[in-house]
Amino acid sequence: MSNHKNKIGIISLLISILGLITVQWLISVEFLLHPYWYILLSGFEAATIGGVADWFAVSALFHEIKIPFVKKHTNIIVRNRVKLTEGVVDLVTNKWLAPEIIKEKIAEFSIVKNIMEALRLPKNKKRVVGFFKDTLVRLTRELDTPEMVGFIQSIMREQMKDLNVASPVGSWMKRSIHEGAHEPLWRMVFSSAQKTIFDNTTRLAMLNLVEKQLQEYKREGLFKGIFLGIAGGLGVMNSEVICDKILTSMNSFIEHAKDDPKHQLRMKVEDRVLRFSEQLISGDPEAVKMMDVWKQKIINNTDAQHMIRNLLSNLRESLSHQLTKNESEISGFIEKNMDKVLLELEGDKDNQDKIDRWLRFNISELIVKYHPEIGEMVRLSLTKLDDVELVSQIEDKVGNDLQFIRLNGAVVGGLVGVFIATLRLML
């Protein structure tokens, strides 16, 4: 169909020319003698003139026709491309896509309903979930930065500044002792103490302490010095033996305390802890003040920063792992809540109208603000084309249809010629 259109102008012109030549020749050889044949001859003459004129008009739009005195009026598109460009820009921005027209079109449909319908499609839902996951991945990369650690610590400091932790801590301490939840703590403390006792550093410190005490004892009096000197000479008073005896006794004491829940040491410590917990619960000023001091030390301690950083690092790794998986709890959570929001919004006409009004208002504001950009995009697109590309694109879009102008020129010209010749013959 496209090729037929491209040739129809040429075919109509050739028919006109061939008809003119044929009829003129037949009349000249007196084969056609009746006067009415001159009507047909006039028709072919006028058709030829109309076809040639329209061929020139159409060709002059796109190409330069090298005919003296006429050439400057051809290649019209290229010669007037600046005016053509500005005309297209004006037509698009102020007529076809004027702000008022765009606003009227937006007002004809519900933006919210179209969004909800789009989000019901699995492929679009998957894209939205992917968008949220990508956004969260970018956010988690900054989760354990020094700035975030400082921010979290400042929030904790602000929130805990006036927070009463005394009563809850006291209740927790009291409940832990009554329920025996502190037993693992006792075992850990005693086990650590036993390891410390038999450490070489501990033994060396104890040995130095024993020797220091013996020297001080010697200096307390002449007889004490003589006694320790004789005992040392006889091997009765040996610092290392005394040190080992002390350490062994301490270990034995700790061992008994560790295995006996009713041990005197444990009972005394637990009794003191219970009394302190009661003071915290009752709001005893001294106990509460002590707890506040501990609270501030914990909050402002540099170790708190390390703890927060470690927590945030673990959270970042866990979230990153979840977010990079195709199917994860986070994906399910996002999808579930998105379905919930859509379902609630679907049954809430008032909210739909509110959102639509808000969207239309903001879109309208953006249209007014950035409307000149439409013209700039059209202008830029046309400016990027060289003359050959510009002509080629326009001719490709309308060239086929312009061939009918040439056909119409030949047909209308022929009919007018026939009419004039008939009128002349009748007169």
Coordinates of C-alpha atoms in Angstrom, one line a residue:
M1 CA 0.0 0.0 0.0
S2 CA 2.9 2.3 0.8
N3 CA 4.6 1.8 -2.6
H4 CA 1.3 2.4 -4.4
K5 CA 0.9 5.8 -2.7
N6 CA 4.5 6.8 -3.5
K7 CA 3.9 6.2 -7.2
I8 CA 0.3 7.5 -7.6
G9 CA 1.4 11.1 -8.2
I10 CA 3.9 10.0 -10.9
I11 CA 1.3 7.7 -12.5
S12 CA -1.3 10.4 -12.7
L13 CA 1.1 12.8 -14.3
L14 CA 2.3 10.2 -16.8
I15 CA -1.3 9.4 -17.8
S16 CA -2.0 13.1 -18.3
I17 CA 1.1 13.6 -20.5
L18 CA 0.5 10.4 -22.5
G19 CA -3.2 11.3 -22.9
L20 CA -2.2 14.8 -24.1
I21 CA 0.4 13.5 -26.6
T22 CA -1.9 10.7 -27.9
V23 CA -5.0 12.9 -28.5
Q24 CA -3.0 15.8 -30.0
W25 CA -1.3 13.4 -32.4
L26 CA -4.6 11.7 -33.4
I27 CA -6.2 15.1 -34.1
S28 CA -3.1 16.3 -36.1
V29 CA -3.3 13.2 -38.4
E30 CA -7.0 13.9 -38.7
F31 CA -7.9 10.6 -37.2
L32 CA -10.1 12.4 -34.7
L33 CA -12.1 15.0 -36.6
H34 CA -15.1 15.8 -34.4
P35 CA -14.9 19.1 -32.4
Y36 CA -15.8 17.4 -29.2
W37 CA -12.3 15.7 -29.2
Y38 CA -10.9 19.1 -28.4
I39 CA -12.7 19.0 -25.1
L40 CA -10.8 15.8 -24.2
L41 CA -7.5 17.5 -25.4
S42 CA -8.2 20.5 -23.2
G43 CA -8.8 18.1 -20.3
F44 CA -5.4 16.4 -20.7
E45 CA -3.7 19.7 -21.2
A46 CA -5.1 21.1 -17.9
A47 CA -4.4 17.8 -16.1
T48 CA -0.8 17.9 -17.3
I49 CA -0.5 21.5 -16.1
G50 CA -2.1 20.7 -12.7
G51 CA 0.0 17.6 -12.2
V52 CA 3.3 19.4 -13.1
A53 CA 2.4 22.4 -10.9
D54 CA 1.6 20.2 -7.9
W55 CA 4.7 18.1 -8.5
F56 CA 6.7 21.3 -8.3
A57 CA 4.9 22.4 -5.1
V58 CA 5.4 19.1 -3.3
S59 CA 9.0 18.7 -4.4
A60 CA 9.8 22.3 -3.5
L61 CA 8.9 21.6 0.1
F62 CA 11.6 19.0 0.6
H63 CA 14.2 19.5 -2.1
E64 CA 16.0 22.3 -4.0
I65 CA 14.8 22.5 -7.7
K66 CA 17.6 24.1 -9.7
I67 CA 15.6 26.3 -12.0
P68 CA 16.8 29.9 -12.5
F69 CA 14.8 32.5 -10.7
V70 CA 12.7 29.8 -9.0
K71 CA 15.4 27.9 -7.1
K72 CA 15.3 30.4 -4.2
H73 CA 11.7 29.5 -3.6
T74 CA 12.3 25.8 -3.3
N75 CA 13.7 23.6 -0.4
I76 CA 11.2 25.4 1.8
I77 CA 11.5 23.2 4.9
V78 CA 15.3 23.6 5.1
R79 CA 15.3 27.3 4.4
N80 CA 12.6 28.0 7.0
R81 CA 13.6 25.3 9.6
V82 CA 14.0 28.0 12.3
K83 CA 10.4 29.3 11.7
L84 CA 9.2 25.7 11.4
T85 CA 10.9 24.7 14.7
E86 CA 9.4 27.6 16.6
G87 CA 6.0 27.0 15.0
V88 CA 6.1 23.3 16.1
V89 CA 7.2 24.4 19.6
D90 CA 4.4 26.9 19.9
L91 CA 1.9 24.4 18.5
V92 CA 2.9 21.7 21.0
T93 CA 3.3 23.8 24.1
N94 CA 0.5 26.4 23.6
K95 CA -2.1 24.3 21.7
W96 CA -1.7 20.6 21.9
L97 CA -0.1 20.3 25.3
A98 CA -1.1 23.6 26.9
P99 CA -1.2 23.5 30.8
E100 CA -5.0 23.9 30.7
I101 CA -5.4 20.9 28.3
I102 CA -3.1 18.7 30.4
K103 CA -5.0 19.7 33.6
E104 CA -8.4 19.0 32.0
K105 CA -7.1 15.6 30.9
I106 CA -5.8 14.7 34.4
A107 CA -9.1 15.7 35.9
E108 CA -11.0 13.2 33.7
F109 CA -9.7 10.1 35.6
S110 CA -8.8 9.0 39.1
I111 CA -5.1 8.7 39.5
V112 CA -5.4 6.7 42.6
K113 CA -7.6 4.0 41.0
N114 CA -5.2 3.7 38.1
I115 CA -2.3 3.3 40.5
M116 CA -4.2 0.6 42.5
E117 CA -5.1 -1.3 39.4
A118 CA -1.4 -1.2 38.3
L119 CA -0.2 -2.4 41.7
R120 CA -2.6 -5.4 41.5
L121 CA -0.5 -6.8 38.7
P122 CA 2.1 -9.3 40.0
K123 CA 4.9 -7.8 37.8
N124 CA 4.2 -4.2 39.1
K125 CA 3.9 -5.4 42.7
K126 CA 7.3 -7.2 42.3
R127 CA 8.8 -4.0 41.0
V128 CA 7.5 -2.0 44.0
V129 CA 8.8 -4.6 46.5
G130 CA 12.2 -4.5 44.6
F131 CA 12.2 -0.7 44.9
F132 CA 11.7 -0.7 48.6
K133 CA 14.3 -3.4 49.0
D134 CA 16.9 -1.5 47.0
T135 CA 16.2 1.6 49.0
L136 CA 16.6 -0.3 52.3
V137 CA 19.9 -1.8 51.0
R138 CA 21.2 1.7 50.4
L139 CA 20.1 2.8 53.9
T140 CA 21.6 -0.2 55.7
R141 CA 25.0 0.6 54.2
E142 CA 25.1 3.6 56.5
L143 CA 23.7 1.8 59.5
D144 CA 26.9 1.4 61.5
T145 CA 28.7 4.6 60.6
P146 CA 30.2 6.7 63.4
E147 CA 27.6 9.3 62.7
M148 CA 24.7 6.8 63.2
V149 CA 26.4 5.4 66.3
G150 CA 26.6 8.8 67.8
F151 CA 23.1 9.6 66.8
I152 CA 21.7 6.4 68.5
Q153 CA 23.8 7.1 71.6
S154 CA 22.5 10.7 71.8
I155 CA 18.9 9.4 71.4
M156 CA 19.5 6.9 74.2
R157 CA 21.1 9.5 76.3
E158 CA 18.1 11.9 75.8
Q159 CA 15.5 9.2 76.3
M160 CA 17.2 7.7 79.4
K161 CA 18.0 11.0 81.0
D162 CA 14.7 11.2 82.9
L163 CA 13.9 7.5 82.7
N164 CA 13.3 5.9 86.1
V165 CA 15.3 2.6 85.8
A166 CA 15.7 2.1 89.6
S167 CA 12.4 0.4 90.3
P168 CA 12.5 -1.9 87.2
V169 CA 16.1 -2.9 87.9
G170 CA 15.3 -3.5 91.6
S171 CA 12.3 -5.7 90.7
W172 CA 14.4 -7.6 88.2
M173 CA 17.2 -8.2 90.8
K174 CA 14.7 -9.3 93.5
R175 CA 12.9 -11.7 91.1
S176 CA 16.2 -13.1 89.8
I177 CA 17.4 -14.0 93.3
H178 CA 14.1 -15.5 94.4
E179 CA 13.8 -17.6 91.2
G180 CA 17.4 -18.7 91.3
A181 CA 18.1 -17.0 87.9
H182 CA 21.4 -15.6 89.4
E183 CA 22.9 -19.1 89.9
P184 CA 24.7 -19.1 86.5
L185 CA 26.2 -15.7 87.4
W186 CA 27.5 -17.1 90.7
R187 CA 29.1 -20.1 88.9
M188 CA 30.7 -17.8 86.3
V189 CA 32.1 -15.5 89.0
F190 CA 33.5 -18.3 91.1
S191 CA 35.0 -20.2 88.1
S192 CA 36.7 -17.0 87.0
A193 CA 38.0 -16.4 90.5
Q194 CA 39.5 -20.0 90.6
K195 CA 41.2 -19.4 87.3
T196 CA 42.6 -16.1 88.5
I197 CA 43.9 -17.7 91.7
F198 CA 46.1 -20.2 89.9
D199 CA 47.3 -17.7 87.4
N200 CA 51.1 -17.0 87.6
T201 CA 50.5 -13.3 87.8
T202 CA 48.2 -13.7 90.8
R203 CA 50.8 -16.0 92.6
L204 CA 53.6 -13.5 92.0
A205 CA 51.5 -10.7 93.3
M206 CA 50.5 -12.8 96.4
L207 CA 54.2 -13.7 97.0
N208 CA 55.3 -10.1 96.9
L209 CA 52.5 -9.2 99.3
V210 CA 53.6 -12.0 101.8
E211 CA 57.2 -10.9 101.6
K212 CA 56.2 -7.3 102.1
Q213 CA 54.2 -8.2 105.2
L214 CA 57.0 -10.2 106.6
Q215 CA 59.5 -7.3 106.2
E216 CA 57.0 -4.9 107.9
Y217 CA 56.6 -7.4 110.7
K218 CA 60.4 -7.5 111.2
R219 CA 60.5 -3.8 111.5
E220 CA 57.9 -3.7 114.3
G221 CA 60.4 -4.8 117.0
L222 CA 63.8 -6.3 117.7
F223 CA 62.4 -9.6 119.0
K224 CA 60.0 -10.0 116.0
G225 CA 63.0 -9.5 113.7
I226 CA 65.1 -12.0 115.6
F227 CA 62.2 -14.5 115.6
L228 CA 61.6 -14.2 111.8
G229 CA 65.3 -14.4 111.2
I230 CA 65.7 -17.7 113.2
A231 CA 62.5 -19.1 111.6
G232 CA 63.8 -18.3 108.2
G233 CA 67.2 -19.8 108.9
L234 CA 65.6 -23.0 110.1
G235 CA 63.3 -23.1 107.0
V236 CA 60.2 -22.8 109.1
M237 CA 59.2 -19.5 107.7
N238 CA 59.1 -19.7 103.8
S239 CA 57.4 -17.0 101.8
E240 CA 56.5 -19.3 98.9
V241 CA 55.0 -22.0 101.2
I242 CA 53.0 -19.3 102.9
C243 CA 51.8 -18.0 99.5
D244 CA 50.8 -21.4 98.3
K245 CA 48.9 -22.1 101.5
I246 CA 47.0 -18.9 101.2
L247 CA 46.0 -19.5 97.6
T248 CA 45.0 -23.1 98.3
S249 CA 42.8 -22.0 101.2
M250 CA 41.2 -19.3 99.0
N251 CA 40.5 -21.9 96.2
S252 CA 39.0 -24.3 98.8
F253 CA 36.8 -21.5 100.1
I254 CA 35.6 -20.5 96.6
E255 CA 35.0 -24.2 95.7
H256 CA 32.7 -24.6 98.7
A257 CA 30.9 -21.3 98.0
K258 CA 30.4 -22.4 94.4
D259 CA 28.8 -25.7 95.2
D260 CA 26.8 -24.6 98.3
P261 CA 23.8 -22.3 97.6
K262 CA 23.5 -21.8 101.3
H263 CA 27.1 -20.8 101.8
Q264 CA 27.6 -17.9 104.2
L265 CA 29.4 -15.7 101.6
R266 CA 26.6 -16.2 99.1
M267 CA 23.9 -15.6 101.7
K268 CA 25.5 -12.4 102.8
V269 CA 25.9 -11.1 99.3
E270 CA 22.4 -12.1 98.2
D271 CA 21.0 -10.5 101.4
R272 CA 22.8 -7.2 100.6
V273 CA 21.5 -7.4 97.0
L274 CA 18.0 -8.0 98.2
R275 CA 18.2 -5.1 100.5
F276 CA 19.5 -2.9 97.7
S277 CA 16.8 -4.1 95.4
E278 CA 14.1 -3.2 98.0
Q279 CA 15.6 0.2 98.3
L280 CA 15.4 0.7 94.5
I281 CA 11.8 -0.5 94.4
S282 CA 10.8 1.8 97.3
G283 CA 12.6 4.8 95.8
D284 CA 15.2 5.2 98.5
P285 CA 17.1 8.5 97.5
E286 CA 20.6 7.1 98.1
A287 CA 19.9 3.9 96.1
V288 CA 18.2 5.8 93.3
K289 CA 21.1 8.3 93.1
M290 CA 23.5 5.4 92.9
M291 CA 21.5 3.8 90.1
D292 CA 21.4 7.2 88.2
V293 CA 25.2 7.5 88.5
W294 CA 25.6 4.0 87.1
K295 CA 23.1 4.8 84.3
Q296 CA 25.0 7.9 83.2
K297 CA 28.3 6.0 83.3
I298 CA 26.9 3.3 81.1
I299 CA 25.4 5.7 78.7
N300 CA 28.5 8.0 78.4
N301 CA 31.0 5.2 78.5
T302 CA 33.0 4.6 75.3
D303 CA 32.2 0.9 75.7
A304 CA 28.6 1.8 75.0
Q305 CA 29.6 3.1 71.6
H306 CA 31.3 -0.2 70.8
M307 CA 28.2 -2.1 71.9
I308 CA 25.9 0.1 69.8
R309 CA 28.3 -0.3 66.8
N310 CA 28.3 -4.0 67.2
L311 CA 24.6 -4.2 67.4
L312 CA 24.1 -2.0 64.3
S313 CA 26.7 -4.0 62.4
N314 CA 24.9 -7.3 63.2
L315 CA 21.6 -5.6 62.2
R316 CA 23.1 -4.4 58.9
E317 CA 24.5 -7.8 58.0
S318 CA 21.2 -9.5 58.9
L319 CA 19.2 -7.0 56.9
S320 CA 21.5 -7.1 53.9
H321 CA 21.2 -10.9 53.8
Q322 CA 17.4 -10.7 54.0
L323 CA 17.2 -7.9 51.4
T324 CA 19.4 -9.7 48.8
K325 CA 17.3 -12.8 48.9
N326 CA 14.4 -13.1 46.3
E327 CA 12.1 -14.6 48.9
S328 CA 12.6 -13.4 52.5
E329 CA 10.6 -12.3 55.5
I330 CA 11.2 -8.7 54.6
S331 CA 9.8 -9.2 51.1
G332 CA 6.8 -10.9 52.6
F333 CA 6.4 -8.1 55.1
I334 CA 6.5 -5.4 52.4
E335 CA 4.1 -7.2 50.1
K336 CA 1.7 -8.1 52.9
N337 CA 1.5 -4.5 54.1
M338 CA 1.2 -3.2 50.6
D339 CA -1.8 -5.5 50.0
K340 CA -3.2 -4.3 53.3
V341 CA -2.9 -0.6 52.4
L342 CA -4.4 -1.2 48.9
L343 CA -7.3 -3.1 50.4
E344 CA -8.0 -0.4 53.0
L345 CA -7.7 2.3 50.4
E346 CA -10.0 0.5 47.9
G347 CA -12.9 0.7 50.4
D348 CA -12.2 4.3 51.5
K349 CA -13.6 6.6 48.8
D350 CA -13.0 9.7 50.9
N351 CA -9.3 9.0 51.1
Q352 CA -9.1 8.2 47.4
D353 CA -10.6 11.6 46.7
K354 CA -8.3 13.4 49.1
I355 CA -5.2 11.7 47.5
D356 CA -6.5 12.4 44.0
R357 CA -6.9 16.1 44.9
W358 CA -3.5 16.2 46.4
L359 CA -1.9 14.5 43.4
R360 CA -3.7 16.7 40.9
F361 CA -2.8 19.9 42.8
N362 CA 0.9 18.9 42.9
I363 CA 1.0 17.6 39.3
S364 CA -0.6 20.9 38.2
E365 CA 2.0 22.9 40.1
L366 CA 4.7 20.8 38.4
I367 CA 3.1 21.3 35.0
V368 CA 3.1 25.0 35.4
K369 CA 6.6 25.1 36.8
Y370 CA 8.2 22.8 34.2
H371 CA 5.8 23.4 31.2
P372 CA 8.5 25.3 29.2
E373 CA 10.6 22.2 29.3
I374 CA 8.2 20.6 26.9
G375 CA 9.0 23.2 24.3
E376 CA 12.7 23.0 25.1
M377 CA 12.6 19.2 24.5
V378 CA 10.8 19.6 21.2
R379 CA 13.2 22.4 20.2
L380 CA 16.3 20.4 21.2
S381 CA 15.1 17.3 19.3
L382 CA 14.6 19.3 16.1
T383 CA 17.8 21.2 16.5
K384 CA 19.8 17.9 16.8
L385 CA 18.6 16.8 13.3
D386 CA 20.7 18.0 10.4
D387 CA 18.9 19.2 7.2
V388 CA 18.9 15.7 5.5
E389 CA 17.5 14.0 8.6
L390 CA 14.8 16.6 9.2
V391 CA 13.6 16.4 5.6
S392 CA 13.8 12.6 5.6
Q393 CA 11.7 12.3 8.8
I394 CA 9.0 14.7 7.6
E395 CA 8.9 13.2 4.1
D396 CA 8.7 9.7 5.6
K397 CA 5.6 10.7 7.7
V398 CA 3.6 12.8 5.2
G399 CA 5.3 12.1 1.8
N400 CA 2.9 9.3 0.9
D401 CA -0.2 11.4 1.7
L402 CA 1.3 14.4 -0.3
Q403 CA 1.2 12.2 -3.4
F404 CA -2.5 12.5 -3.4
I405 CA -2.1 16.3 -3.8
R406 CA -0.4 15.5 -7.1
L407 CA -3.2 13.1 -8.1
N408 CA -5.8 15.7 -7.1
G409 CA -4.0 18.4 -9.1
A410 CA -4.1 16.3 -12.3
V411 CA -7.8 15.2 -11.8
V412 CA -9.1 18.6 -10.8
G413 CA -7.0 20.3 -13.5
G414 CA -8.4 17.9 -16.1
L415 CA -12.0 18.4 -15.0
V416 CA -11.6 22.2 -15.1
G417 CA -10.0 21.9 -18.6
V418 CA -12.9 19.8 -19.8
F419 CA -15.4 22.3 -18.2
I420 CA -13.7 25.4 -19.9
A421 CA -13.5 23.6 -23.3
T422 CA -17.1 22.6 -23.1
L423 CA -18.2 26.1 -22.2
R424 CA -16.1 27.5 -25.1
L425 CA -17.7 25.1 -27.5
M426 CA -21.2 25.9 -26.4
L427 CA -20.6 29.6 -26.8

